[in-house]
Amino acid sequence: MTYRVIQWTTGTVAKEAVTGILGHPDLELAGAWVHSEEKDGRDVGEIFGLAPLGLTATRDQDALLAQPADCVVFTVGRTWVNNPMETFGDLLRILRSGKNVVSLWWPTLVYPRAQDDELYKQLEQACTDGGSSFCTIGMDPGYGTAALALSALALAREVRSVHMTQIMNNAFWEGPGITMFFGFGQNDVAKMPILAPGVTTSYHATTIAMLAEAIGVTIDEIVEDHTILHSDEAFDVASGHIPAGTICGLRYRVKGISGGEARVVVEHVERLRETDFPEVEFAGDGYRAQVDGLPGVRLDMKLSAPEGYTGDPIAVASAMSVVNAIPRVCDAPPGVLSLLDLAPFPSKNPYTGGFESA
């Protein structure tokens, strides 16, 4: 069966999603929605730096949703940081139109059943109205943490705890967002947005709820803690200068407590140098899932790019986590889904003889 797919918005991850759709034998690109006037009416391939596809992008949501299609790849940017509700309305509209949605937007929706009750009810009602299904995946929250942990849990019994970690070197990310958000190059911990009370919990609470359900425990409370690292020397990264004595690393944990014990933990190690936080014993970027049970299980996952590829492998992984899930989501009964509801969805995109970035 061929599934017709609409790409919703453009950008780095969206480009990787379109490339994945075009290379998947069971998927067909049916259209694309763009936000800007500059992209409206242009060939979709041209927008993404690909060969012309004979497919025109549009800002007209009504016209696009009136077209026959099975699924929408929803890769809207970080509108959820400040005010997610306008974009949430677009999402509900797509679901009511009868089109399934695989999403990389608003990462807390990886497990909407643990989200705000009213939001979950609206999602469920939209799926009911349209006979559609909805699933958010991505990397973290998403496949890099939750799915890796679920794989580790498949091997264990007598599970005491599950611990998920993302390890990321931010030295190569450009833009002030990295330095401002994580506080790199600053002295005042109180001005680090990521450490404002409740912020890390808001990002990861639904992942904790998903894994708590998976192992059959009830979370009594969620607590946060963190470790800050200050640089012993001045150095430069892509996003700016890091003076000596300023913040250069952050390790935070969000812990789901049950019966006085941390039973489900999500941790981030955000650093600018490979030598920072050596106790983590993880070289490069990646993800770790660790199960304290019988047996104890630790799975480490690294993402890398083949020789000749100049793009971002994390962007590819994020995009393909939803592209590869499209058939599963389209075939599922109508409703709000999570990784707990989907069978594994391996890639069907064959090697075509080169890895050059498009």
Tab-separated table of C-alpha atoms in Angstrom:
chain	number	residue	atom	x	y	z
A	1	MET	CA	0.000	0.000	0.000
A	2	THR	CA	1.174	3.534	-0.763
A	3	TYR	CA	0.534	6.244	1.842
A	4	ARG	CA	0.173	9.804	0.582
A	5	VAL	CA	1.993	12.255	2.850
A	6	ILE	CA	1.860	16.023	3.368
A	7	GLN	CA	4.893	17.796	4.824
A	8	TRP	CA	3.868	20.573	7.255
A	9	THR	CA	6.490	23.388	7.304
A	10	THR	CA	10.052	23.553	6.049
A	11	GLY	CA	13.410	23.658	7.821
A	12	THR	CA	16.421	21.419	8.446
A	13	VAL	CA	14.519	18.488	9.952
A	14	ALA	CA	11.688	18.926	7.432
A	15	LYS	CA	14.203	18.615	4.590
A	16	GLU	CA	15.412	15.311	6.014
A	17	ALA	CA	11.795	14.159	6.370
A	18	VAL	CA	11.018	14.987	2.727
A	19	THR	CA	14.187	13.189	1.623
A	20	GLY	CA	13.083	10.178	3.665
A	21	ILE	CA	9.562	10.250	2.222
A	22	LEU	CA	10.906	10.388	-1.335
A	23	GLY	CA	13.166	7.399	-0.691
A	24	HIS	CA	10.543	5.233	1.033
A	25	PRO	CA	8.864	2.759	-1.334
A	26	ASP	CA	5.553	2.870	0.567
A	27	LEU	CA	5.282	6.670	0.786
A	28	GLU	CA	4.375	9.369	-1.730
A	29	LEU	CA	4.803	13.100	-1.139
A	30	ALA	CA	1.404	14.705	-1.777
A	31	GLY	CA	1.985	18.321	-0.786
A	32	ALA	CA	3.662	20.761	1.568
A	33	TRP	CA	2.495	23.633	3.745
A	34	VAL	CA	4.764	26.658	4.148
A	35	HIS	CA	4.410	29.658	6.428
A	36	SER	CA	6.139	32.395	4.440
A	37	GLU	CA	4.926	34.254	1.368
A	38	GLU	CA	8.380	33.839	-0.155
A	39	LYS	CA	7.975	30.053	-0.330
A	40	ASP	CA	4.319	30.037	-1.351
A	41	GLY	CA	3.857	28.667	-4.877
A	42	ARG	CA	7.422	27.400	-5.254
A	43	ASP	CA	8.354	23.848	-6.177
A	44	VAL	CA	8.778	21.753	-3.028
A	45	GLY	CA	12.022	20.243	-4.297
A	46	GLU	CA	13.449	23.689	-4.981
A	47	ILE	CA	12.603	24.863	-1.450
A	48	PHE	CA	14.561	21.972	0.046
A	49	GLY	CA	17.496	22.180	-2.360
A	50	LEU	CA	16.424	19.014	-4.151
A	51	ALA	CA	15.618	18.350	-7.789
A	52	PRO	CA	12.260	19.820	-8.913
A	53	LEU	CA	9.375	17.561	-7.907
A	54	GLY	CA	6.541	19.128	-9.879
A	55	LEU	CA	4.781	19.727	-6.555
A	56	THR	CA	3.875	23.240	-5.414
A	57	ALA	CA	4.072	24.370	-1.793
A	58	THR	CA	1.195	26.411	-0.426
A	59	ARG	CA	0.141	28.602	2.484
A	60	ASP	CA	-3.513	27.716	1.862
A	61	GLN	CA	-4.357	25.214	4.596
A	62	ASP	CA	-7.916	24.702	3.378
A	63	ALA	CA	-6.802	23.762	-0.133
A	64	LEU	CA	-4.043	21.491	1.143
A	65	LEU	CA	-6.259	19.628	3.609
A	66	ALA	CA	-8.884	19.166	0.897
A	67	GLN	CA	-6.404	17.078	-1.084
A	68	PRO	CA	-6.438	13.292	-0.702
A	69	ALA	CA	-3.685	12.263	1.726
A	70	ASP	CA	-3.213	9.727	4.493
A	71	CYS	CA	-0.797	11.465	6.828
A	72	VAL	CA	0.785	14.801	7.735
A	73	VAL	CA	4.394	15.060	8.947
A	74	PHE	CA	4.096	17.870	11.490
A	75	THR	CA	7.528	19.454	11.997
A	76	VAL	CA	6.567	22.923	13.208
A	77	GLY	CA	9.366	24.736	15.064
A	78	ARG	CA	9.602	25.584	18.748
A	79	THR	CA	6.358	27.544	18.973
A	80	TRP	CA	5.575	25.453	22.062
A	81	VAL	CA	8.261	27.297	24.070
A	82	ASN	CA	6.259	30.521	24.410
A	83	ASN	CA	2.682	29.944	23.235
A	84	PRO	CA	1.779	26.528	21.806
A	85	MET	CA	-1.978	27.049	21.535
A	86	GLU	CA	-2.181	28.586	18.050
A	87	THR	CA	-0.150	25.731	16.604
A	88	PHE	CA	-2.158	23.271	18.699
A	89	GLY	CA	-5.243	24.579	16.916
A	90	ASP	CA	-3.650	23.818	13.541
A	91	LEU	CA	-2.878	20.306	14.746
A	92	LEU	CA	-6.479	19.713	15.832
A	93	ARG	CA	-7.708	21.008	12.487
A	94	ILE	CA	-5.530	18.553	10.580
A	95	LEU	CA	-6.769	15.633	12.674
A	96	ARG	CA	-10.404	16.685	12.216
A	97	SER	CA	-9.843	16.734	8.438
A	98	GLY	CA	-9.324	12.981	8.571
A	99	LYS	CA	-5.554	12.968	8.158
A	100	ASN	CA	-3.300	11.060	10.521
A	101	VAL	CA	-0.412	13.007	12.044
A	102	VAL	CA	3.139	12.025	12.966
A	103	SER	CA	4.649	14.894	14.919
A	104	LEU	CA	7.972	16.311	16.055
A	105	TRP	CA	6.332	19.330	17.671
A	106	TRP	CA	5.803	19.980	21.407
A	107	PRO	CA	7.846	17.074	22.791
A	108	THR	CA	5.682	16.601	25.896
A	109	LEU	CA	3.057	15.141	23.545
A	110	VAL	CA	5.096	11.919	23.328
A	111	TYR	CA	2.618	10.652	25.921
A	112	PRO	CA	-0.451	12.903	25.841
A	113	ARG	CA	-2.394	10.770	28.304
A	114	ALA	CA	-0.150	12.264	30.999
A	115	GLN	CA	-0.517	15.777	29.584
A	116	ASP	CA	-3.006	18.385	30.747
A	117	ASP	CA	-6.398	16.658	30.800
A	118	GLU	CA	-8.125	19.240	28.615
A	119	LEU	CA	-5.421	19.028	25.919
A	120	TYR	CA	-5.678	15.251	25.840
A	121	LYS	CA	-9.459	15.424	25.561
A	122	GLN	CA	-9.177	17.836	22.632
A	123	LEU	CA	-6.710	15.564	20.849
A	124	GLU	CA	-8.890	12.517	21.384
A	125	GLN	CA	-11.992	14.360	20.204
A	126	ALA	CA	-10.220	15.604	17.074
A	127	CYS	CA	-9.111	12.052	16.287
A	128	THR	CA	-12.657	10.791	16.861
A	129	ASP	CA	-14.137	13.514	14.658
A	130	GLY	CA	-11.724	12.813	11.812
A	131	GLY	CA	-11.243	9.072	12.246
A	132	SER	CA	-7.520	9.829	12.498
A	133	SER	CA	-4.531	8.854	14.630
A	134	PHE	CA	-1.844	11.012	16.223
A	135	CYS	CA	1.660	10.196	17.476
A	136	THR	CA	4.644	12.339	18.531
A	137	ILE	CA	8.091	10.756	18.475
A	138	GLY	CA	11.393	12.615	17.856
A	139	MET	CA	14.609	11.884	19.749
A	140	ASP	CA	14.316	13.376	23.248
A	141	PRO	CA	11.716	13.252	24.474
A	142	GLY	CA	11.086	10.389	22.080
A	143	TYR	CA	13.012	7.559	20.508
A	144	GLY	CA	16.457	8.326	21.942
A	145	THR	CA	15.234	8.062	25.506
A	146	ALA	CA	11.856	6.296	25.757
A	147	ALA	CA	12.164	3.779	22.916
A	148	LEU	CA	15.706	2.835	23.911
A	149	ALA	CA	14.529	2.289	27.485
A	150	LEU	CA	11.574	0.199	26.311
A	151	SER	CA	13.993	-1.984	24.339
A	152	ALA	CA	16.164	-2.507	27.427
A	153	LEU	CA	13.128	-3.343	29.539
A	154	ALA	CA	12.234	-6.162	27.160
A	155	LEU	CA	15.170	-8.144	28.606
A	156	ALA	CA	14.632	-7.728	32.334
A	157	ARG	CA	12.509	-8.745	35.287
A	158	GLU	CA	12.464	-7.527	38.901
A	159	VAL	CA	12.915	-4.008	37.586
A	160	ARG	CA	13.838	-1.531	40.288
A	161	SER	CA	14.480	1.513	38.094
A	162	VAL	CA	15.029	2.760	34.542
A	163	HIS	CA	17.369	5.636	33.782
A	164	MET	CA	17.471	7.497	30.429
A	165	THR	CA	20.285	9.882	29.466
A	166	GLN	CA	20.992	12.235	26.580
A	167	ILE	CA	24.641	13.276	26.190
A	168	MET	CA	25.225	16.253	23.907
A	169	ASN	CA	28.253	18.345	22.953
A	170	ASN	CA	26.898	21.812	22.196
A	171	ALA	CA	30.205	23.287	21.028
A	172	PHE	CA	29.227	22.999	17.360
A	173	TRP	CA	25.735	24.502	17.609
A	174	GLU	CA	25.533	28.079	16.407
A	175	GLY	CA	23.297	30.853	17.705
A	176	PRO	CA	22.689	32.612	21.009
A	177	GLY	CA	19.942	30.176	21.993
A	178	ILE	CA	22.468	27.593	23.197
A	179	THR	CA	24.441	29.986	25.374
A	180	MET	CA	21.357	31.730	26.758
A	181	PHE	CA	19.270	28.623	27.382
A	182	PHE	CA	21.948	26.511	29.064
A	183	GLY	CA	23.780	29.477	30.588
A	184	PHE	CA	27.071	28.745	28.851
A	185	GLY	CA	29.538	31.628	29.201
A	186	GLN	CA	27.546	33.171	32.052
A	187	ASN	CA	28.031	33.323	35.808
A	188	ASP	CA	24.506	33.694	37.155
A	189	VAL	CA	22.801	30.312	37.578
A	190	ALA	CA	19.567	32.132	38.426
A	191	LYS	CA	19.428	33.429	34.835
A	192	MET	CA	19.608	29.993	33.205
A	193	PRO	CA	16.138	29.399	31.649
A	194	ILE	CA	16.592	25.621	31.666
A	195	LEU	CA	16.921	25.657	35.474
A	196	ALA	CA	13.885	27.790	36.246
A	197	PRO	CA	11.722	25.755	38.656
A	198	GLY	CA	9.582	23.231	36.817
A	199	VAL	CA	11.085	23.728	33.344
A	200	THR	CA	12.926	20.416	33.092
A	201	THR	CA	9.934	18.662	34.640
A	202	SER	CA	7.652	20.183	31.992
A	203	TYR	CA	9.892	18.722	29.267
A	204	HIS	CA	10.175	15.225	30.657
A	205	ALA	CA	7.166	14.504	32.887
A	206	THR	CA	5.259	12.695	30.151
A	207	THR	CA	8.277	10.497	29.321
A	208	ILE	CA	8.486	9.592	32.999
A	209	ALA	CA	4.758	8.793	33.001
A	210	MET	CA	5.121	6.590	29.899
A	211	LEU	CA	7.948	4.525	31.386
A	212	ALA	CA	6.210	4.342	34.763
A	213	GLU	CA	3.220	2.771	33.047
A	214	ALA	CA	5.531	0.428	31.166
A	215	ILE	CA	7.062	-0.937	34.385
A	216	GLY	CA	3.822	-0.767	36.370
A	217	VAL	CA	4.606	1.802	39.051
A	218	THR	CA	2.745	4.900	40.224
A	219	ILE	CA	4.797	8.071	40.468
A	220	ASP	CA	4.205	9.926	43.751
A	221	GLU	CA	6.212	13.036	42.895
A	222	ILE	CA	8.771	14.390	40.435
A	223	VAL	CA	11.927	16.077	41.707
A	224	GLU	CA	14.710	17.915	39.882
A	225	ASP	CA	18.419	18.239	40.606
A	226	HIS	CA	21.430	19.465	38.678
A	227	THR	CA	25.201	19.888	38.602
A	228	ILE	CA	26.886	22.980	37.136
A	229	LEU	CA	30.412	22.978	35.700
A	230	HIS	CA	32.561	26.131	35.459
A	231	SER	CA	35.404	26.398	32.979
A	232	ASP	CA	38.995	26.486	34.216
A	233	GLU	CA	40.073	28.312	31.039
A	234	ALA	CA	38.725	30.559	28.308
A	235	PHE	CA	37.793	28.998	24.959
A	236	ASP	CA	35.573	29.567	21.928
A	237	VAL	CA	32.669	27.551	20.539
A	238	ALA	CA	30.415	28.058	17.533
A	239	SER	CA	27.949	30.178	19.487
A	240	GLY	CA	30.514	32.466	21.127
A	241	HIS	CA	33.302	32.993	23.653
A	242	ILE	CA	33.352	31.135	26.971
A	243	PRO	CA	35.374	33.156	29.526
A	244	ALA	CA	37.323	31.378	32.243
A	245	GLY	CA	35.266	30.816	35.366
A	246	THR	CA	31.896	30.813	33.574
A	247	ILE	CA	29.417	27.986	33.076
A	248	CYS	CA	30.519	25.438	30.481
A	249	GLY	CA	28.529	22.355	31.420
A	250	LEU	CA	25.196	21.275	32.864
A	251	ARG	CA	24.006	17.896	34.083
A	252	TYR	CA	20.384	17.769	35.174
A	253	ARG	CA	18.071	14.980	36.283
A	254	VAL	CA	14.296	14.718	36.459
A	255	LYS	CA	13.310	11.901	38.809
A	256	GLY	CA	10.003	10.110	39.113
A	257	ILE	CA	9.748	9.018	42.751
A	258	SER	CA	7.669	6.033	43.852
A	259	GLY	CA	7.751	4.649	47.390
A	260	GLY	CA	10.608	7.006	48.253
A	261	GLU	CA	12.839	5.727	45.409
A	262	ALA	CA	13.760	7.214	42.048
A	263	ARG	CA	12.132	4.641	39.779
A	264	VAL	CA	12.171	6.506	36.436
A	265	VAL	CA	14.857	9.100	35.686
A	266	VAL	CA	15.554	11.310	32.674
A	267	GLU	CA	18.986	12.934	32.624
A	268	HIS	CA	20.713	15.393	30.299
A	269	VAL	CA	24.447	15.980	30.042
A	270	GLU	CA	24.984	19.236	28.149
A	271	ARG	CA	28.632	20.107	27.637
A	272	LEU	CA	31.019	22.076	25.435
A	273	ARG	CA	34.106	19.852	25.774
A	274	GLU	CA	34.450	16.109	25.508
A	275	THR	CA	36.565	16.055	28.671
A	276	ASP	CA	33.775	17.502	30.834
A	277	PHE	CA	31.748	15.144	33.031
A	278	PRO	CA	34.184	12.237	32.500
A	279	GLU	CA	32.263	10.145	35.034
A	280	VAL	CA	29.544	9.660	32.406
A	281	GLU	CA	31.976	7.516	30.369
A	282	PHE	CA	30.367	8.297	27.036
A	283	ALA	CA	32.389	9.678	24.124
A	284	GLY	CA	30.609	11.929	21.651
A	285	ASP	CA	26.871	12.514	21.406
A	286	GLY	CA	24.216	9.916	22.054
A	287	TYR	CA	21.725	8.259	24.350
A	288	ARG	CA	21.849	5.720	27.141
A	289	ALA	CA	19.157	3.575	28.738
A	290	GLN	CA	20.007	1.735	31.927
A	291	VAL	CA	17.745	-0.739	33.701
A	292	ASP	CA	18.401	-1.771	37.279
A	293	GLY	CA	16.855	-5.219	37.341
A	294	LEU	CA	17.607	-8.866	36.658
A	295	PRO	CA	19.611	-8.743	34.532
A	296	GLY	CA	20.879	-5.198	34.659
A	297	VAL	CA	20.803	-3.795	31.134
A	298	ARG	CA	22.622	-0.823	29.626
A	299	LEU	CA	22.097	0.206	26.013
A	300	ASP	CA	24.213	2.979	24.483
A	301	MET	CA	23.190	4.545	21.165
A	302	LYS	CA	25.424	6.790	19.090
A	303	LEU	CA	24.476	8.686	15.958
A	304	SER	CA	27.077	9.244	13.256
A	305	ALA	CA	27.271	10.334	9.631
A	306	PRO	CA	28.757	8.173	6.867
A	307	GLU	CA	31.806	9.483	5.050
A	308	GLY	CA	30.812	12.125	2.527
A	309	TYR	CA	27.650	13.233	4.322
A	310	THR	CA	27.748	16.871	5.411
A	311	GLY	CA	24.359	17.156	7.111
A	312	ASP	CA	23.343	16.609	10.725
A	313	PRO	CA	22.748	12.940	11.640
A	314	ILE	CA	20.616	13.977	14.620
A	315	ALA	CA	18.298	15.871	12.253
A	316	VAL	CA	18.077	12.782	10.050
A	317	ALA	CA	17.298	10.547	13.032
A	318	SER	CA	14.635	12.954	14.299
A	319	ALA	CA	12.967	13.093	10.903
A	320	MET	CA	13.085	9.359	10.254
A	321	SER	CA	11.647	8.563	13.684
A	322	VAL	CA	8.342	9.882	12.357
A	323	VAL	CA	8.699	9.084	8.641
A	324	ASN	CA	9.316	5.398	9.329
A	325	ALA	CA	6.345	5.336	11.725
A	326	ILE	CA	3.846	6.594	9.119
A	327	PRO	CA	2.521	3.172	8.017
A	328	ARG	CA	2.062	2.029	11.638
A	329	VAL	CA	0.231	5.217	12.606
A	330	CYS	CA	-1.970	5.165	9.495
A	331	ASP	CA	-2.935	1.538	10.118
A	332	ALA	CA	-3.694	2.058	13.820
A	333	PRO	CA	-7.255	2.566	15.096
A	334	PRO	CA	-8.228	6.238	15.448
A	335	GLY	CA	-6.916	7.888	18.598
A	336	VAL	CA	-3.928	9.324	20.430
A	337	LEU	CA	-0.899	7.013	20.289
A	338	SER	CA	2.526	6.714	21.903
A	339	LEU	CA	5.530	4.437	21.564
A	340	LEU	CA	3.712	2.027	23.883
A	341	ASP	CA	1.124	1.464	21.144
A	342	LEU	CA	3.315	0.966	18.063
A	343	ALA	CA	5.127	-2.124	16.851
A	344	PRO	CA	8.742	-1.518	15.726
A	345	PHE	CA	8.941	0.468	12.489
A	346	PRO	CA	12.233	-0.267	10.690
A	347	SER	CA	13.390	1.783	7.735
A	348	LYS	CA	12.590	0.681	4.194
A	349	ASN	CA	14.743	3.343	2.563
A	350	PRO	CA	17.405	1.530	0.512
A	351	TYR	CA	20.983	2.647	-0.009
A	352	THR	CA	21.189	4.524	-3.304
A	353	GLY	CA	24.938	4.750	-3.768
A	354	GLY	CA	25.925	7.974	-2.018
A	355	PHE	CA	25.579	9.906	1.215
A	356	GLU	CA	26.235	13.449	0.022
A	357	SER	CA	23.993	15.964	1.729
A	358	ALA	CA	21.319	17.159	-0.678
